Amino acid sequence: MHLSIGILSSLLATTAVATSNSRFFKRQGYNSTDYVLKQGPLDTPWTEKVGTDPWPEYPRPQLARSEWKNLNGVWRYQNATGFSELNAPPFGKELELPVLVPFCLESALSGVMGNHTIYSWYRTTFDVPSSWTAGNRVLLNFGAVDWNATVFVNGHQVFNHVGGYFSFSVDVTDQLSTNGTNELYEILFVFDPTDMEGYNIPLGKQRLVPSHIFYTPCSGIWQTVWLESAPANHITQLDVSADMYGKVNVTVHGSGNTSSIVQVTIYEPHSTVAKVTAKGRANEPFIFDVDDFDLWSPDSPTLYNMTVKMDGDTVQSYTGFRTISSGEVDGVPRPLLNGDFVFMFGTLDQGYWPDGLHTPPSREAMVYDLEVLKSVGYNMLRKHIKIEPALFYQACDEMGIMLIQDMPALVDGYHIPGNVCHDTDDVKDEASQKEFERELALLIEQHRNYPSIVTWMIYNEGWGQERKKEYPEFRLTDMVKSLDPTRLVDSVSGWHDHGAGDFHDNHHYSSPQCGTPFYSTASTPYNPSQDRRIAIQGEFGGIGNNITEEHAWKVKASIDAVNGTYELDDTIEIWNYRAHHILKELEEQITLFACSGAVWTQTTDVEGEVNGMMTYDRRLIRMDKDQWKDDIQALYDAAEKRGNSTMRMMARGDDLDVL
């Protein structure tokens, strides 16, 4: 039964009904009301497996400590009315509802499945393990809270953090009680306006009122919360890069102002045998060389474990040796991995889940997506205006999946609900622009160690891109490169390209226009004699296949939007037929023109979008795997021939010569 023309009222009636599967949780004497998994519009094969101990893995693999405690599980939650409640927090009171952390309040897995959860209170209790090192400090860590979080511990306000995609850490030692039981209140008061009138924050695809390509928002805690033990002078951040020549550049940031001696040991792969040990000073960069190593690449994603010591602190990390650059190959600007042209082909990866929204139900579920894509030959993903938990990037590092990492977009004038004039002055105030730039810097600072990330992307299709007062992408490209000179920058993907950055990036559905002299109104033609940037197809494909009700996001507005898909193919067989011909067209553009990479829309269906490699519930893979493997390999083969070609590429008159 196809659902594009409507949906049964009986299906809609089930979306807000809780299942009979009650979950119970109690942490160290804290009496929690029964948690009940909600029945959302759609689930996944992992939904029922989550239980009340979600995401038990250590959440920060590039700065890992041995003494830690996971605080995920059932907390208490209640709605708040506004910032005025910060003046009288509900200390010592039982909050109204159970909530499963780390799933955002709008998700079924949270047990709340709220709507317009703009202001919220959270509460939990914890004990510090007596086995932890005496005299150490206790750090409270958050993977991410959307968007503005104020932390209280035992009645004391200790921290405020702004930025819905970024981790933060709080030293709570001085607020701990001596009897062992501690109340984290709120652990937060959370304010998340999403696209509420009067606010313009980095939010990506989130909307209070979802509509086709914009989705259900994610408010509150949505990544792991944990405690850990560390000395007073402890490591707060590692900046590590290792290039194709064996040069390792390290900065170990410490909580103190002193230049303590630090020691870095790199081990042989899958071994405890030390390969090299180097020393430097905290808060200062130092460089050392490593001999006889294997490079990181999609075909051979070799990683090297590291131990870093500073005073009494020891953390575990890892790195990979690789160099990302741009250069001309037979006169064509190309992306280079370890000095070689590698054609980058991946999906537009939204990172949404029907049961957890921004948060996958488990690491197993998250890795499943990557395994499906890798199995047919994708070597890249474009992480589309969303930032993932650290374990996602570790998985890409381990599996050899290159990443184009987007900065989550502001809301622009075109996409503000009710704006019928389509105002193009996208940034309404300087404060919004400054917040976007501050969070862009956080993106770079917190993610620059992952070998899998090869490119930073600043703007998507002009969303939140100021164009009247200035073209900020030039200034922001310089900022990004100053923070991280080791990667490429795609300054503007799709629209309003003024020439900044390393890429000429075209969007066109369904057929590609990759590095071609023909173009659509939203993009510009690629002229190799004038534009010496790398030509890629930042988005294309997007062909859809309608679904049966068992795989559908059972929300009427989403179902009604299905026919807005760029192209709908009646059967999976026709969908694969169309995909084959579109990929053959891309192959021709690699052969004839200057195409160096492409991004197919998309990994999975999302709510009202039905154009994924898989359905939203991950239960159906649309791809004919043998066909897709052959077609993707043909892209790489065409690129390899171009990389080895001795022809000079030019366009002359009406001739369709090799570019």
XYZ file of C-alpha atoms in Angstrom:
659
model
C 0.000 0.000 0.000
C 1.539 3.297 -1.109
C 1.008 6.355 1.092
C 1.826 9.374 -1.079
C -1.817 10.432 -1.465
C -2.799 10.269 2.167
C -2.700 8.231 5.319
C -5.206 6.254 7.300
C -6.512 7.959 10.400
C -5.938 4.758 12.345
C -2.232 5.007 11.603
C -2.076 8.596 12.804
C -3.924 7.680 15.970
C -1.135 5.325 17.028
C 1.726 7.789 16.864
C 1.305 9.222 20.349
C 0.285 6.035 22.136
C 2.796 4.505 24.513
C 3.643 0.862 24.135
C 2.945 -1.586 26.924
C 6.651 -2.286 27.187
C 7.528 -0.535 30.459
C 11.159 -0.008 31.366
C 12.317 0.375 34.968
C 15.410 2.136 36.224
C 16.903 3.128 39.542
C 20.320 4.687 40.050
C 21.916 4.457 43.506
C 18.785 4.931 45.533
C 17.265 7.609 43.317
C 13.602 6.646 42.989
C 12.699 7.010 39.330
C 9.170 6.629 37.984
C 8.714 3.938 35.367
C 10.172 4.809 31.988
C 7.934 3.868 29.050
C 9.168 3.710 25.493
C 6.774 5.746 23.346
C 5.381 4.456 20.094
C 6.539 6.956 17.522
C 5.624 7.294 13.868
C 8.252 4.661 12.979
C 10.839 2.496 14.715
C 13.986 0.569 13.712
C 15.225 -2.971 14.331
C 17.234 -1.592 17.282
C 14.463 0.356 19.050
C 13.319 -2.424 21.365
C 16.925 -3.379 22.181
C 17.854 -0.024 23.743
C 16.649 -0.730 27.282
C 17.574 1.707 30.051
C 21.354 1.552 29.723
C 21.833 3.235 26.341
C 25.167 4.059 24.758
C 27.394 2.394 27.397
C 30.586 2.927 25.369
C 33.213 5.435 26.459
C 32.093 8.445 24.419
C 35.332 10.367 23.678
C 37.842 7.962 22.088
C 40.479 10.568 21.260
C 40.842 11.713 24.858
C 39.911 8.692 26.975
C 40.446 8.191 30.707
C 40.260 4.946 32.657
C 38.348 6.302 35.666
C 34.936 7.227 34.336
C 31.256 6.638 34.961
C 28.420 6.712 32.448
C 25.402 8.784 33.574
C 23.123 7.775 30.709
C 19.808 6.240 31.725
C 16.499 7.366 33.155
C 16.539 10.890 34.564
C 13.623 13.153 35.524
C 12.245 15.893 33.291
C 9.633 18.581 33.285
C 8.680 21.411 31.017
C 9.635 24.950 32.050
C 7.951 28.222 31.197
C 10.960 30.420 30.550
C 14.242 31.874 31.773
C 12.493 33.311 34.823
C 12.585 29.820 36.358
C 16.365 30.108 36.626
C 15.701 32.448 39.554
C 13.897 29.699 41.466
C 15.103 26.266 40.332
C 13.003 23.341 41.611
C 15.669 22.068 44.009
C 14.644 19.102 46.116
C 11.504 18.464 44.099
C 10.588 15.427 42.045
C 10.279 16.383 38.381
C 7.167 15.231 36.577
C 8.327 12.720 33.974
C 11.016 10.117 33.330
C 13.302 10.771 30.366
C 15.857 8.422 28.854
C 19.187 10.192 28.361
C 20.778 10.671 25.825
C 17.728 10.830 23.541
C 16.307 14.255 22.724
C 12.947 15.225 24.160
C 11.039 14.976 20.885
C 12.107 11.375 20.265
C 10.138 8.237 21.069
C 13.175 6.711 22.786
C 13.296 9.569 25.296
C 9.934 8.467 26.682
C 8.718 12.069 26.387
C 8.131 12.566 22.644
C 7.485 16.240 23.336
C 6.494 19.050 21.035
C 7.804 22.609 21.230
C 10.018 21.695 24.190
C 11.576 25.133 24.307
C 12.394 25.293 28.039
C 13.173 22.190 30.081
C 14.477 20.944 33.425
C 16.463 17.724 33.885
C 17.457 16.053 37.125
C 19.473 13.021 38.188
C 21.642 11.884 41.105
C 25.040 10.249 41.181
C 27.722 8.913 43.499
C 31.452 9.268 42.911
C 33.101 5.820 43.042
C 35.229 5.395 46.146
C 37.823 3.548 44.068
C 38.765 6.653 42.107
C 42.168 8.196 42.742
C 42.179 10.223 45.949
C 42.832 13.912 45.475
C 41.717 13.971 41.844
C 39.129 16.369 40.501
C 35.708 15.174 39.312
C 34.734 16.307 35.818
C 31.180 16.289 34.517
C 31.074 15.908 30.722
C 28.314 16.409 28.164
C 28.601 15.129 24.604
C 26.005 17.646 23.396
C 22.941 19.513 24.668
C 20.736 21.471 22.313
C 21.022 24.450 22.651
C 21.615 26.562 25.791
C 22.402 24.574 28.951
C 22.788 25.852 32.522
C 24.286 23.333 34.947
C 23.502 23.142 38.667
C 25.152 20.775 41.155
C 23.800 20.441 44.676
C 21.997 23.739 44.393
C 24.923 25.682 42.920
C 24.986 27.062 39.399
C 28.332 25.984 37.973
C 28.279 26.465 34.213
C 26.462 27.727 31.154
C 27.106 26.391 27.672
C 25.688 27.572 24.333
C 25.891 25.461 21.176
C 23.725 22.449 20.449
C 26.339 20.285 18.695
C 29.373 20.631 20.936
C 30.820 18.908 23.975
C 31.654 20.650 27.227
C 33.192 19.736 30.562
C 32.659 21.124 34.062
C 34.844 20.615 37.138
C 32.216 19.937 39.831
C 34.553 18.880 42.650
C 33.922 21.902 44.831
C 30.142 21.428 44.600
C 30.135 17.769 45.668
C 28.658 16.789 49.002
C 30.702 14.804 51.495
C 28.048 12.147 52.143
C 28.378 10.699 48.638
C 24.965 11.504 47.144
C 24.785 14.461 44.796
C 21.935 16.129 42.966
C 22.592 17.436 39.493
C 19.936 20.069 39.085
C 19.025 20.610 36.289
C 21.610 18.843 35.202
C 20.281 21.245 33.218
C 17.988 24.034 32.537
C 17.795 23.811 28.748
C 16.622 26.473 26.336
C 16.264 25.459 22.695
C 14.362 27.927 20.497
C 14.984 26.022 17.245
C 13.461 28.373 14.624
C 11.159 30.214 17.046
C 10.406 33.766 15.980
C 13.098 36.173 17.116
C 15.909 33.594 17.103
C 18.352 32.495 14.437
C 20.783 29.865 15.686
C 22.834 27.135 13.976
C 20.260 24.347 13.723
C 20.700 22.514 10.423
C 17.481 20.780 9.308
C 15.547 21.189 12.575
C 12.209 22.992 12.468
C 9.448 23.390 15.048
C 6.992 22.728 12.225
C 8.645 20.106 9.979
C 8.083 20.409 6.232
C 9.465 17.950 3.677
C 13.241 18.677 3.638
C 13.124 20.069 7.216
C 12.608 17.698 10.091
C 11.485 17.184 13.686
C 13.741 19.155 16.048
C 15.976 17.666 18.724
C 15.982 19.476 22.078
C 17.868 18.834 25.287
C 20.496 16.196 26.027
C 21.204 14.105 22.936
C 24.685 12.721 23.544
C 26.268 10.811 26.406
C 26.753 12.382 29.850
C 29.567 11.025 31.999
C 31.802 11.643 35.011
C 35.533 11.123 35.123
C 38.462 11.552 37.467
C 41.479 13.695 36.578
C 44.299 15.492 38.434
C 44.014 19.206 39.152
C 46.365 19.927 36.259
C 44.847 17.698 33.610
C 44.730 17.405 29.840
C 41.755 19.300 28.444
C 42.328 18.922 24.712
C 44.646 17.241 22.236
C 45.467 18.681 18.831
C 47.156 15.992 16.736
C 47.938 15.801 13.048
C 50.129 13.199 11.354
C 51.006 13.634 7.682
C 52.061 11.348 4.845
C 55.725 12.030 5.555
C 55.576 10.814 9.159
C 55.612 14.244 10.741
C 53.441 14.422 13.871
C 52.345 17.808 15.180
C 50.967 17.760 18.733
C 49.612 20.362 21.143
C 48.583 19.095 24.574
C 46.336 21.608 26.307
C 46.364 21.574 30.091
C 43.951 23.004 32.640
C 46.766 24.885 34.356
C 48.802 27.771 32.996
C 52.139 26.049 33.476
C 54.188 24.487 30.688
C 54.303 21.007 32.142
C 56.345 18.301 30.449
C 54.170 16.027 28.314
C 55.027 12.626 26.861
C 53.436 11.124 23.764
C 53.850 7.450 22.870
C 52.663 6.016 19.558
C 52.211 2.244 19.321
C 52.424 -0.245 16.498
C 48.968 -1.016 15.032
C 46.957 -3.491 17.125
C 49.852 -3.763 19.559
C 51.175 -2.533 22.884
C 54.672 -2.248 21.412
C 55.822 1.375 21.445
C 56.806 2.728 18.055
C 58.059 6.126 19.156
C 58.020 8.294 22.290
C 58.398 12.067 22.183
C 58.323 14.841 24.773
C 57.295 18.473 24.721
C 55.586 21.093 26.837
C 51.909 21.571 27.525
C 50.045 24.354 25.734
C 52.796 24.555 23.096
C 52.976 22.739 19.742
C 55.835 20.302 19.241
C 56.762 18.173 16.236
C 58.433 14.794 15.934
C 58.977 12.243 13.176
C 57.860 8.623 12.832
C 59.543 6.149 10.487
C 58.223 3.039 8.777
C 54.451 3.568 9.002
C 51.376 2.763 6.937
C 49.237 5.532 5.484
C 45.546 6.006 6.221
C 43.233 5.733 3.210
C 39.788 4.315 2.374
C 41.466 1.148 1.087
C 43.767 0.808 4.108
C 42.515 2.806 7.117
C 45.486 2.169 9.405
C 45.286 3.860 12.805
C 47.923 4.178 15.525
C 47.019 4.240 19.209
C 48.600 6.862 21.437
C 49.183 7.430 25.144
C 49.622 10.984 26.353
C 50.932 11.792 29.849
C 51.124 15.128 31.661
C 52.025 15.276 35.353
C 49.672 12.698 36.906
C 47.213 12.576 34.018
C 47.174 9.829 31.374
C 44.807 9.711 28.387
C 44.468 7.373 25.419
C 44.027 8.574 21.843
C 44.838 7.602 18.268
C 45.828 9.115 14.937
C 46.277 8.221 11.281
C 49.025 9.290 8.881
C 47.599 11.013 5.837
C 47.759 14.301 3.922
C 44.845 16.076 2.248
C 45.711 18.686 -0.369
C 44.773 20.051 -3.753
C 46.892 19.997 -6.875
C 46.746 19.849 -10.630
C 46.788 16.468 -12.321
C 47.320 16.856 -16.066
C 46.175 20.443 -15.739
C 42.978 19.710 -13.793
C 42.581 20.815 -10.134
C 42.051 17.690 -8.056
C 41.652 16.658 -4.413
C 44.715 14.686 -3.381
C 44.943 12.064 -0.648
C 48.559 11.288 0.156
C 49.557 12.953 -3.086
C 47.211 10.925 -5.313
C 43.953 11.929 -6.967
C 41.157 9.995 -5.274
C 37.668 10.458 -6.695
C 35.407 11.153 -3.710
C 32.008 9.506 -3.993
C 29.549 9.439 -1.125
C 26.030 9.989 0.068
C 24.427 13.022 1.618
C 24.259 11.711 5.173
C 21.613 13.436 7.289
C 22.133 11.366 10.429
C 18.442 11.179 11.416
C 16.741 8.218 13.073
C 12.971 7.702 13.438
C 13.267 6.473 17.035
C 16.091 8.708 18.328
C 16.044 11.619 15.824
C 19.582 13.050 16.157
C 20.724 10.123 18.290
C 21.036 6.625 16.805
C 19.477 3.985 19.041
C 22.910 2.377 19.525
C 26.442 2.266 18.206
C 25.533 -0.951 16.402
C 22.747 0.841 14.539
C 24.983 3.786 13.679
C 27.716 1.538 12.287
C 25.160 -0.434 10.268
C 24.548 2.597 8.046
C 28.264 2.947 7.402
C 28.687 -0.744 6.662
C 25.874 -0.720 4.100
C 27.429 2.225 2.275
C 30.954 0.844 2.426
C 29.772 -2.533 1.110
C 28.899 -1.082 -2.305
C 32.032 1.027 -2.592
C 31.211 4.472 -1.235
C 34.458 5.997 0.037
C 33.055 9.276 1.373
C 30.074 10.808 3.163
C 28.938 14.381 3.238
C 27.804 14.863 6.839
C 24.985 17.223 5.997
C 24.600 20.271 8.275
C 24.693 18.093 11.375
C 27.531 17.141 13.718
C 27.709 13.617 15.095
C 28.885 12.042 18.377
C 32.605 11.312 18.587
C 32.039 7.568 18.151
C 30.663 8.214 14.660
C 33.923 9.819 13.569
C 35.918 7.027 15.184
C 33.892 4.503 13.162
C 34.629 6.404 9.946
C 38.311 6.530 10.895
C 38.329 2.769 11.457
C 36.370 1.891 8.325
C 38.131 4.259 5.939
C 35.283 6.611 5.059
C 36.290 10.139 4.096
C 34.044 12.902 5.399
C 32.974 16.287 4.130
C 31.790 17.898 7.354
C 29.141 20.618 7.070
C 28.617 23.429 9.524
C 24.961 23.381 10.714
C 23.159 26.235 9.005
C 21.282 29.212 10.330
C 17.687 29.731 9.230
C 17.617 32.079 6.266
C 14.923 34.380 4.971
C 13.752 31.965 2.273
C 13.023 29.183 4.740
C 11.453 31.155 7.595
C 7.839 29.927 7.953
C 5.324 32.443 6.641
C 7.905 34.510 4.760
C 6.135 34.730 1.432
C 8.424 37.428 0.074
C 11.479 35.140 0.217
C 13.734 37.823 1.654
C 17.333 37.173 0.618
C 18.979 39.219 3.368
C 19.584 35.977 5.206
C 21.289 37.073 8.425
C 18.973 39.399 10.307
C 21.378 40.638 12.970
C 25.071 40.724 13.793
C 24.575 38.594 16.899
C 23.349 35.655 14.770
C 26.337 35.991 12.452
C 28.761 36.130 15.385
C 27.186 33.063 16.995
C 27.438 31.169 13.714
C 31.120 32.069 13.474
C 31.791 31.135 17.103
C 30.200 27.730 16.655
C 32.014 27.237 13.332
C 35.286 27.682 15.226
C 34.092 25.144 17.825
C 33.378 22.657 15.033
C 36.966 22.896 13.824
C 38.552 22.879 17.278
C 36.622 19.839 18.521
C 36.883 17.701 15.351
C 40.196 18.436 13.673
C 41.907 15.275 14.992
C 39.811 12.772 13.031
C 41.708 11.396 10.002
C 38.429 10.704 8.188
C 37.470 14.389 7.924
C 39.020 15.699 4.715
C 36.959 18.843 4.034
C 35.103 21.494 6.035
C 31.962 22.998 4.504
C 30.767 26.443 5.616
C 27.517 27.232 3.745
C 24.902 25.040 2.089
C 22.763 26.504 -0.697
C 22.997 30.004 0.725
C 21.225 29.094 3.973
C 22.161 31.807 6.436
C 24.770 33.167 4.017
C 24.954 36.940 4.265
C 25.111 38.543 0.802
C 24.092 42.166 1.179
C 26.620 43.557 3.628
C 29.503 41.262 2.637
C 30.436 37.859 1.300
C 31.529 36.367 4.632
C 32.662 33.074 3.111
C 35.995 34.663 2.130
C 36.710 35.786 5.679
C 35.411 32.540 7.176
C 37.472 30.420 4.792
C 40.571 32.238 6.013
C 39.481 31.634 9.616
C 38.915 27.919 9.037
C 42.271 27.513 7.315
C 44.008 29.363 10.123
C 42.442 26.984 12.659
C 43.152 23.932 10.521
C 45.597 24.299 7.610
C 45.601 20.521 7.029
C 42.253 20.230 5.211
C 40.363 21.615 2.243
C 37.437 24.031 2.571
C 34.219 23.935 0.554
C 33.092 27.476 1.294
C 29.761 27.471 -0.549
C 27.964 24.304 -1.607
C 25.386 24.725 -4.327
C 24.356 28.360 -4.575
C 25.720 31.914 -4.368
C 29.286 30.955 -5.201
C 31.544 34.001 -5.349
C 34.797 32.084 -5.793
C 35.932 31.399 -2.231
C 37.518 28.183 -1.026
C 38.919 25.097 -2.697
C 35.816 23.855 -4.543
C 33.421 24.732 -7.331
C 30.379 22.877 -5.989
C 27.285 22.325 -8.135
C 23.871 21.052 -6.965
C 21.487 19.650 -9.549
C 18.687 17.091 -9.365
C 18.386 14.482 -10.667
C 21.191 14.507 -13.257
C 24.712 15.757 -12.452
C 26.465 18.866 -13.770
C 29.893 18.094 -12.355
C 32.697 20.297 -13.647
C 30.688 20.920 -16.812
C 30.181 23.948 -19.079
C 26.407 23.533 -18.724
C 24.546 24.498 -15.572
C 21.216 25.393 -13.988
C 19.999 28.720 -12.637
C 20.998 27.864 -9.067
C 24.636 27.209 -9.980
C 27.393 28.499 -12.220
C 29.195 26.756 -15.106
C 32.663 25.450 -14.519
C 35.197 27.321 -16.620
C 38.588 25.616 -16.278
C 40.471 28.543 -17.791
C 39.179 30.920 -15.095
C 38.321 28.772 -12.056
C 41.242 26.741 -10.764
C 39.254 25.191 -7.921
C 38.254 21.539 -7.643
C 34.945 20.730 -9.378
C 32.542 18.491 -7.452
C 28.851 17.636 -7.528
C 27.807 18.580 -3.998
C 24.302 17.108 -4.414
C 22.555 15.146 -7.158
C 20.417 12.042 -7.638
C 17.612 12.374 -5.131
C 15.393 9.961 -7.024
C 12.677 8.497 -4.857
C 10.779 5.273 -4.520
C 7.451 5.353 -2.723
C 7.074 3.045 0.231
C 4.546 0.820 1.898
C 3.028 1.871 5.196
C 5.288 -0.397 7.257
C 8.323 1.749 6.305
C 6.581 5.150 6.405
C 7.027 8.046 8.831
C 3.359 8.037 9.850
C 2.768 11.782 10.027
C 0.227 13.186 7.598
C 2.211 16.314 6.658
C 5.210 14.148 5.799
C 3.159 11.675 3.787
C 1.550 14.536 1.880
C 5.018 15.861 1.011
C 6.226 12.632 -0.609
C 5.103 13.775 -4.064
C 7.455 16.738 -3.720
C 10.359 14.344 -4.358
C 12.485 15.356 -7.363
C 11.528 12.140 -9.128
C 9.431 9.203 -7.955
C 10.048 5.752 -9.428
C 7.206 3.305 -9.205
C 9.215 0.239 -8.223
C 12.609 -0.520 -6.725
C 13.591 -2.106 -10.040
C 12.837 1.156 -11.882
C 14.642 3.107 -9.127
C 17.774 1.036 -9.704
C 17.397 1.403 -13.481
C 17.245 5.184 -13.147
C 20.170 5.241 -10.716
C 22.290 3.245 -13.166
C 21.689 5.763 -15.963
C 22.349 8.761 -13.715
C 25.622 7.242 -12.523
C 26.604 6.520 -16.118
C 26.042 10.195 -16.876
C 28.327 11.072 -13.969
C 30.921 8.636 -15.304
C 30.837 10.418 -18.659
C 31.388 13.766 -16.939
C 34.435 12.344 -15.157
C 35.792 11.229 -18.521
C 34.926 14.362 -20.487
C 35.157 17.186 -17.992
C 36.769 18.111 -14.667
C 34.579 16.217 -12.212
C 36.506 15.192 -9.066
C 33.818 14.039 -6.639
C 30.083 13.702 -6.112
C 27.463 13.368 -3.390
C 24.347 11.268 -3.998
C 21.201 12.228 -2.076
C 20.961 10.313 0.273
C 21.814 7.589 2.843
C 18.279 6.926 4.091
C 14.784 8.273 3.739
C 14.029 10.977 6.310
C 10.435 11.665 7.373
C 8.725 12.849 4.166
C 11.751 12.224 1.927
C 11.801 8.816 0.229
C 15.052 8.985 -1.753
C 17.441 6.974 0.398
C 19.698 4.013 -0.220
C 17.596 2.580 2.613
C 14.186 3.311 4.041
C 14.046 5.475 7.174
C 13.598 2.417 9.399
C 16.681 0.748 7.815
C 14.645 -2.411 7.152
C 14.769 -2.159 3.356
C 17.902 -1.587 1.268
C 16.844 -0.307 -2.155
C 20.191 -0.790 -3.840
C 20.821 -3.690 -6.182
C 24.201 -4.214 -4.550
C 25.943 -5.831 -7.517
C 24.756 -3.091 -9.859
C 25.772 -0.321 -7.462
C 29.172 -1.869 -6.808
C 29.835 -2.072 -10.547
C 28.611 1.466 -11.217
C 30.606 2.993 -8.358
C 33.745 1.104 -9.370
C 33.253 2.445 -12.900
C 33.438 5.986 -11.488
C 36.736 5.216 -9.797
C 38.071 3.550 -12.938
C 37.160 6.586 -15.063
C 38.860 8.894 -12.560
C 41.973 6.703 -12.505
C 42.221 6.900 -16.299
C 41.955 10.682 -16.100
C 44.584 10.749 -13.390
C 46.959 8.821 -15.631
C 46.003 10.733 -18.791
C 48.550 12.871 -20.616
C 45.914 14.904 -22.468
C 45.573 18.615 -21.844
C 41.931 19.480 -21.147
C 40.359 22.346 -23.058
C 36.948 23.367 -24.412
C 36.906 24.850 -27.882
C 33.862 26.424 -29.480
C 31.003 23.991 -29.997
C 33.231 20.935 -29.736
C 32.709 18.587 -26.805
C 36.368 17.926 -26.178
C 37.954 16.548 -23.044
C 38.167 19.248 -20.385
